[in-house]
C-alpha cells in the first residue's frame, strides 16, 4: 500500500466524467426504491434490489471504479512513467485496488443498504449489504486485473457481468459456484435466510478471497511486465 499512489488514484477517480456515473447509479437506485415503497409497499420495492440493485448496479459501479483508477493510465501510456519510479509494482496495484474498493463500497454496497432500509427490514438490509460488500471486494479486484490487461476493460468487464453473471447465471444453477455475485448472496444468507442459498458458505468465502488476492496480484504482475517491456 502506497499513500501517494492511492491519492493519485483517488484524484483520477474524482476528476473524470465516470465519477458522475458513479454517483448517478446509487441515487437512481435509492430514488426508485423510495418511489415504489411510497406508491406500493416495502415488499414490492425490495424486489428491485435482488433483481436490479445487487446484480447490476453493484458490478457496474465496481467496473467504473476499477477502470477509472488504472484504465486511463494504460490507455494513454502514462503508466510507464508511473512505473519508472522506485515503487513496488504490487504496492501500486494494491493501492489502486483499495481506492477502487472504497468507491465500490461507498457507491455500490452502501446504497444497496440504504435502499433496503427504505423498504423497512433492517435484518434483510444488513444481509444484503454484507453480500454486496463481499461481492464488491472481489469484483473490484477482478476488474482491476482486467484493466491491467486490456484497453477495452470496460467492455470486457461488462461482457463478464451481463453474459456470465446475469444471463448464464440465471439459466444454469451450477454457475452459482463460479459467480462472484452468488458468492456474496451466500454470505448474506448467513444473516438472513430470505436471501438465496446458491453455494456452500465456506466455499463462497474462500472463493471470494481467492479471486480478490489473485486479482490484485495479477494486476501487480502485469504492471511489473509494463516496467520491463515499456509497452501496454
mmCIF file of C-alpha atoms in Angstrom:
data_model
loop_
_atom_site.group_PDB
_atom_site.id
_atom_site.type_symbol
_atom_site.label_atom_id
_atom_site.label_comp_id
_atom_site.label_asym_id
_atom_site.label_seq_id
_atom_site.Cartn_x
_atom_site.Cartn_y
_atom_site.Cartn_z
ATOM 1 C CA UNK A 1 0.000 0.000 0.000
ATOM 2 C CA UNK A 2 1.402 3.377 -1.059
ATOM 3 C CA UNK A 3 -0.374 6.504 0.183
ATOM 4 C CA UNK A 4 0.870 8.670 -2.692
ATOM 5 C CA UNK A 5 -0.309 6.221 -5.341
ATOM 6 C CA UNK A 6 -3.663 5.890 -3.568
ATOM 7 C CA UNK A 7 -4.041 9.671 -3.513
ATOM 8 C CA UNK A 8 -3.272 9.916 -7.231
ATOM 9 C CA UNK A 9 -5.753 7.130 -7.950
ATOM 10 C CA UNK A 10 -8.422 8.927 -5.927
ATOM 11 C CA UNK A 11 -7.770 12.154 -7.810
ATOM 12 C CA UNK A 12 -8.068 10.283 -11.120
ATOM 13 C CA UNK A 13 -11.352 8.767 -9.997
ATOM 14 C CA UNK A 14 -12.860 12.040 -8.780
ATOM 15 C CA UNK A 15 -11.613 14.055 -11.736
ATOM 16 C CA UNK A 16 -13.260 12.068 -14.514
ATOM 17 C CA UNK A 17 -16.728 12.023 -16.022
ATOM 18 C CA UNK A 18 -17.158 8.465 -14.851
ATOM 19 C CA UNK A 19 -17.384 9.821 -11.314
ATOM 20 C CA UNK A 20 -20.769 11.368 -12.120
ATOM 21 C CA UNK A 21 -21.992 7.998 -13.410
ATOM 22 C CA UNK A 22 -20.654 6.508 -10.217
ATOM 23 C CA UNK A 23 -22.949 8.834 -8.277
ATOM 24 C CA UNK A 24 -25.895 8.515 -10.647
ATOM 25 C CA UNK A 25 -26.362 4.771 -10.195
ATOM 26 C CA UNK A 26 -26.852 4.777 -6.396
ATOM 27 C CA UNK A 27 -29.014 7.899 -6.484
ATOM 28 C CA UNK A 28 -31.309 6.353 -9.087
ATOM 29 C CA UNK A 29 -31.464 3.074 -7.183
ATOM 30 C CA UNK A 30 -32.400 4.661 -3.859
ATOM 31 C CA UNK A 31 -34.848 7.013 -5.569
ATOM 32 C CA UNK A 32 -36.568 4.163 -7.403
ATOM 33 C CA UNK A 33 -36.878 2.044 -4.256
ATOM 34 C CA UNK A 34 -38.236 5.001 -2.280
ATOM 35 C CA UNK A 35 -40.769 5.761 -5.004
ATOM 36 C CA UNK A 36 -42.047 2.180 -5.196
ATOM 37 C CA UNK A 37 -42.194 1.992 -1.396
ATOM 38 C CA UNK A 38 -44.307 5.146 -1.289
ATOM 39 C CA UNK A 39 -46.609 4.101 -4.129
ATOM 40 C CA UNK A 40 -46.952 0.390 -3.355
ATOM 41 C CA UNK A 41 -45.201 -1.097 -0.311
ATOM 42 C CA UNK A 42 -41.811 -2.125 1.038
ATOM 43 C CA UNK A 43 -42.063 -5.739 -0.134
ATOM 44 C CA UNK A 44 -42.631 -4.724 -3.732
ATOM 45 C CA UNK A 45 -39.793 -2.212 -3.517
ATOM 46 C CA UNK A 46 -37.413 -4.782 -2.037
ATOM 47 C CA UNK A 47 -37.760 -6.970 -5.136
ATOM 48 C CA UNK A 48 -35.898 -4.269 -7.052
ATOM 49 C CA UNK A 49 -32.743 -4.900 -5.044
ATOM 50 C CA UNK A 50 -32.028 -8.582 -5.768
ATOM 51 C CA UNK A 51 -33.319 -8.076 -9.307
ATOM 52 C CA UNK A 52 -31.590 -4.821 -10.246
ATOM 53 C CA UNK A 53 -29.582 -3.141 -7.482
ATOM 54 C CA UNK A 54 -27.413 -6.043 -6.385
ATOM 55 C CA UNK A 55 -26.760 -7.881 -9.672
ATOM 56 C CA UNK A 56 -26.447 -4.812 -11.904
ATOM 57 C CA UNK A 57 -25.768 -1.541 -10.086
ATOM 58 C CA UNK A 58 -23.101 -3.022 -7.787
ATOM 59 C CA UNK A 59 -20.912 -4.553 -10.537
ATOM 60 C CA UNK A 60 -21.373 -1.509 -12.786
ATOM 61 C CA UNK A 61 -20.072 0.720 -10.001
ATOM 62 C CA UNK A 62 -17.140 -1.677 -9.480
ATOM 63 C CA UNK A 63 -16.353 -1.566 -13.220
ATOM 64 C CA UNK A 64 -16.363 2.227 -13.297
ATOM 65 C CA UNK A 65 -14.251 2.486 -10.156
ATOM 66 C CA UNK A 66 -11.623 -0.089 -11.172
ATOM 67 C CA UNK A 67 -11.316 1.163 -14.737
ATOM 68 C CA UNK A 68 -11.013 4.779 -13.571
ATOM 69 C CA UNK A 69 -8.108 4.189 -11.190
ATOM 70 C CA UNK A 70 -5.985 2.255 -13.693
ATOM 71 C CA UNK A 71 -7.517 2.042 -17.173
ATOM 72 C CA UNK A 72 -6.811 5.617 -18.372
ATOM 73 C CA UNK A 73 -3.117 5.294 -17.489
ATOM 74 C CA UNK A 74 -2.917 2.129 -19.555
ATOM 75 C CA UNK A 75 -4.808 3.775 -22.412
ATOM 76 C CA UNK A 76 -2.591 6.848 -22.731
ATOM 77 C CA UNK A 77 0.685 5.119 -21.863
ATOM 78 C CA UNK A 78 1.381 7.232 -18.781
ATOM 79 C CA UNK A 79 1.547 4.054 -16.734
ATOM 80 C CA UNK A 80 5.113 3.628 -17.998
ATOM 81 C CA UNK A 81 6.151 6.934 -16.390
ATOM 82 C CA UNK A 82 4.480 5.982 -13.122
ATOM 83 C CA UNK A 83 6.292 2.665 -13.096
ATOM 84 C CA UNK A 84 9.620 4.347 -13.752
ATOM 85 C CA UNK A 85 9.546 5.385 -10.095
ATOM 86 C CA UNK A 86 11.126 3.084 -7.499
ATOM 87 C CA UNK A 87 7.781 1.802 -6.220
ATOM 88 C CA UNK A 88 6.893 -1.840 -5.772
ATOM 89 C CA UNK A 89 4.501 -2.832 -8.576
ATOM 90 C CA UNK A 90 2.336 -4.905 -6.275
ATOM 91 C CA UNK A 91 2.053 -1.933 -3.917
ATOM 92 C CA UNK A 92 0.835 0.152 -6.876
ATOM 93 C CA UNK A 93 -1.811 -2.448 -7.695
ATOM 94 C CA UNK A 94 -2.862 -2.801 -4.047
ATOM 95 C CA UNK A 95 -3.115 0.977 -3.617
ATOM 96 C CA UNK A 96 -5.308 1.345 -6.687
ATOM 97 C CA UNK A 97 -7.449 -1.581 -5.601
ATOM 98 C CA UNK A 98 -8.028 -0.014 -2.176
ATOM 99 C CA UNK A 99 -9.318 3.155 -3.845
ATOM 100 C CA UNK A 100 -11.493 1.174 -6.259
ATOM 101 C CA UNK A 101 -12.824 -0.909 -3.362
ATOM 102 C CA UNK A 102 -13.636 2.155 -1.277
ATOM 103 C CA UNK A 103 -15.547 3.673 -4.201
ATOM 104 C CA UNK A 104 -17.363 0.389 -4.828
ATOM 105 C CA UNK A 105 -18.424 0.080 -1.198
ATOM 106 C CA UNK A 106 -19.434 3.737 -0.949
ATOM 107 C CA UNK A 107 -21.317 3.979 -4.256
ATOM 108 C CA UNK A 108 -22.361 0.355 -4.658
ATOM 109 C CA UNK A 109 -22.748 -1.593 -1.420
ATOM 110 C CA UNK A 110 -23.801 1.280 0.865
ATOM 111 C CA UNK A 111 -26.638 2.455 -1.417
ATOM 112 C CA UNK A 112 -27.921 -1.128 -1.515
ATOM 113 C CA UNK A 113 -28.065 -0.995 2.305
ATOM 114 C CA UNK A 114 -29.809 2.376 2.316
ATOM 115 C CA UNK A 115 -32.306 1.261 -0.312
ATOM 116 C CA UNK A 116 -33.010 -1.954 1.617
ATOM 117 C CA UNK A 117 -33.543 0.016 4.825
ATOM 118 C CA UNK A 118 -36.082 2.176 2.986
ATOM 119 C CA UNK A 119 -38.159 -0.971 2.467
ATOM 120 C CA UNK A 120 -38.372 -1.386 6.246
ATOM 121 C CA UNK A 121 -36.495 -4.625 7.016
ATOM 122 C CA UNK A 122 -33.194 -3.981 8.797
ATOM 123 C CA UNK A 123 -32.150 -7.646 9.066
ATOM 124 C CA UNK A 124 -32.628 -8.257 5.383
ATOM 125 C CA UNK A 125 -30.906 -4.964 4.630
ATOM 126 C CA UNK A 126 -27.868 -5.935 6.694
ATOM 127 C CA UNK A 127 -27.672 -9.314 4.958
ATOM 128 C CA UNK A 128 -27.838 -7.757 1.514
ATOM 129 C CA UNK A 129 -25.198 -5.199 2.471
ATOM 130 C CA UNK A 130 -22.863 -7.938 3.702
ATOM 131 C CA UNK A 131 -23.333 -9.824 0.441
ATOM 132 C CA UNK A 132 -22.746 -6.643 -1.573
ATOM 133 C CA UNK A 133 -19.577 -5.875 0.394
ATOM 134 C CA UNK A 134 -18.186 -9.369 -0.234
ATOM 135 C CA UNK A 135 -19.083 -9.317 -3.926
ATOM 136 C CA UNK A 136 -17.859 -5.730 -4.336
ATOM 137 C CA UNK A 137 -14.493 -6.657 -2.849
ATOM 138 C CA UNK A 138 -13.977 -9.474 -5.349
ATOM 139 C CA UNK A 139 -15.464 -7.509 -8.267
ATOM 140 C CA UNK A 140 -13.098 -4.571 -7.756
ATOM 141 C CA UNK A 141 -10.059 -6.856 -7.723
ATOM 142 C CA UNK A 142 -11.180 -8.765 -10.825
ATOM 143 C CA UNK A 143 -11.983 -5.637 -12.810
ATOM 144 C CA UNK A 144 -8.673 -4.057 -11.766
ATOM 145 C CA UNK A 145 -6.895 -7.106 -13.179
ATOM 146 C CA UNK A 146 -8.875 -6.805 -16.406
ATOM 147 C CA UNK A 147 -7.972 -3.099 -16.615
ATOM 148 C CA UNK A 148 -4.304 -4.032 -16.401
ATOM 149 C CA UNK A 149 -4.655 -6.471 -19.293
ATOM 150 C CA UNK A 150 -6.663 -4.670 -21.950
ATOM 151 C CA UNK A 151 -7.538 -1.185 -23.133
ATOM 152 C CA UNK A 152 -11.104 -2.380 -23.517
ATOM 153 C CA UNK A 153 -11.514 -3.197 -19.846
ATOM 154 C CA UNK A 154 -14.983 -1.656 -19.519
ATOM 155 C CA UNK A 155 -16.342 -3.679 -22.445
ATOM 156 C CA UNK A 156 -14.681 -6.895 -21.277
ATOM 157 C CA UNK A 157 -15.949 -6.389 -17.709
ATOM 158 C CA UNK A 158 -19.467 -5.606 -18.935
ATOM 159 C CA UNK A 159 -19.488 -8.783 -21.012
ATOM 160 C CA UNK A 160 -18.487 -10.755 -17.940
ATOM 161 C CA UNK A 161 -21.270 -9.239 -15.841
ATOM 162 C CA UNK A 162 -24.025 -9.339 -18.457
ATOM 163 C CA UNK A 163 -23.251 -12.701 -20.048
ATOM 164 C CA UNK A 164 -21.669 -14.782 -17.294
ATOM 165 C CA UNK A 165 -23.100 -13.338 -14.097
ATOM 166 C CA UNK A 166 -26.568 -12.397 -15.375
ATOM 167 C CA UNK A 167 -27.572 -14.363 -18.472
ATOM 168 C CA UNK A 168 -25.853 -17.695 -17.906
ATOM 169 C CA UNK A 169 -26.141 -17.385 -14.135
ATOM 170 C CA UNK A 170 -29.934 -17.263 -14.445
ATOM 171 C CA UNK A 171 -30.039 -20.162 -16.893
ATOM 172 C CA UNK A 172 -27.715 -22.633 -15.172
ATOM 173 C CA UNK A 173 -27.746 -23.098 -11.409
ATOM 174 C CA UNK A 174 -24.271 -24.649 -11.436
ATOM 175 C CA UNK A 175 -22.756 -21.297 -12.391
ATOM 176 C CA UNK A 176 -23.515 -20.116 -8.855
ATOM 177 C CA UNK A 177 -20.337 -21.929 -7.830
ATOM 178 C CA UNK A 178 -18.344 -19.720 -10.225
ATOM 179 C CA UNK A 179 -20.240 -16.453 -9.775
ATOM 180 C CA UNK A 180 -18.962 -13.608 -7.616
ATOM 181 C CA UNK A 181 -22.453 -12.225 -7.151
ATOM 182 C CA UNK A 182 -23.781 -15.592 -5.976
ATOM 183 C CA UNK A 183 -20.916 -15.962 -3.510
ATOM 184 C CA UNK A 184 -21.905 -12.661 -1.958
ATOM 185 C CA UNK A 185 -25.528 -13.737 -1.696
ATOM 186 C CA UNK A 186 -24.485 -16.938 0.060
ATOM 187 C CA UNK A 187 -22.546 -14.950 2.653
ATOM 188 C CA UNK A 188 -25.548 -12.680 3.144
ATOM 189 C CA UNK A 189 -27.762 -15.752 3.565
ATOM 190 C CA UNK A 190 -25.866 -16.475 6.784
ATOM 191 C CA UNK A 191 -27.510 -13.335 8.220
ATOM 192 C CA UNK A 192 -30.957 -13.647 6.663
ATOM 193 C CA UNK A 193 -32.373 -16.801 5.109
ATOM 194 C CA UNK A 194 -34.560 -14.643 2.864
ATOM 195 C CA UNK A 195 -31.548 -14.303 0.592
ATOM 196 C CA UNK A 196 -30.779 -17.182 -1.818
ATOM 197 C CA UNK A 197 -28.561 -20.047 -0.729
ATOM 198 C CA UNK A 198 -26.748 -20.818 -4.009
ATOM 199 C CA UNK A 199 -23.492 -22.321 -2.741
ATOM 200 C CA UNK A 200 -21.643 -23.669 0.264
ATOM 201 C CA UNK A 201 -20.733 -20.904 2.751
ATOM 202 C CA UNK A 202 -17.057 -21.841 3.349
ATOM 203 C CA UNK A 203 -16.610 -22.217 -0.398
ATOM 204 C CA UNK A 204 -18.188 -18.806 -1.060
ATOM 205 C CA UNK A 205 -15.905 -17.099 1.472
ATOM 206 C CA UNK A 206 -12.744 -18.839 0.266
ATOM 207 C CA UNK A 207 -13.565 -18.334 -3.421
ATOM 208 C CA UNK A 208 -14.205 -14.610 -2.879
ATOM 209 C CA UNK A 209 -10.909 -14.258 -1.012
ATOM 210 C CA UNK A 210 -9.003 -16.161 -3.717
ATOM 211 C CA UNK A 211 -10.414 -14.009 -6.524
ATOM 212 C CA UNK A 212 -9.561 -10.861 -4.566
ATOM 213 C CA UNK A 213 -5.974 -11.868 -3.787
ATOM 214 C CA UNK A 214 -5.268 -13.304 -7.226
ATOM 215 C CA UNK A 215 -6.861 -10.313 -8.954
ATOM 216 C CA UNK A 216 -4.695 -7.784 -7.120
ATOM 217 C CA UNK A 217 -1.611 -9.971 -7.508
ATOM 218 C CA UNK A 218 -2.234 -10.403 -11.233
ATOM 219 C CA UNK A 219 -2.663 -6.651 -11.700
ATOM 220 C CA UNK A 220 0.653 -6.094 -9.920
ATOM 221 C CA UNK A 221 2.351 -8.772 -12.008
ATOM 222 C CA UNK A 222 1.019 -7.166 -15.173
ATOM 223 C CA UNK A 223 2.316 -3.788 -14.034
ATOM 224 C CA UNK A 224 5.693 -5.381 -13.412
ATOM 225 C CA UNK A 225 5.765 -6.512 -17.037
ATOM 226 C CA UNK A 226 4.930 -2.974 -18.139
ATOM 227 C CA UNK A 227 8.068 -1.656 -16.449
ATOM 228 C CA UNK A 228 10.190 -4.299 -18.126
ATOM 229 C CA UNK A 229 8.779 -4.075 -21.641
ATOM 230 C CA UNK A 230 7.816 -0.417 -21.653
ATOM 231 C CA UNK A 231 4.639 -1.119 -23.613
ATOM 232 C CA UNK A 232 0.886 -1.512 -22.992
#
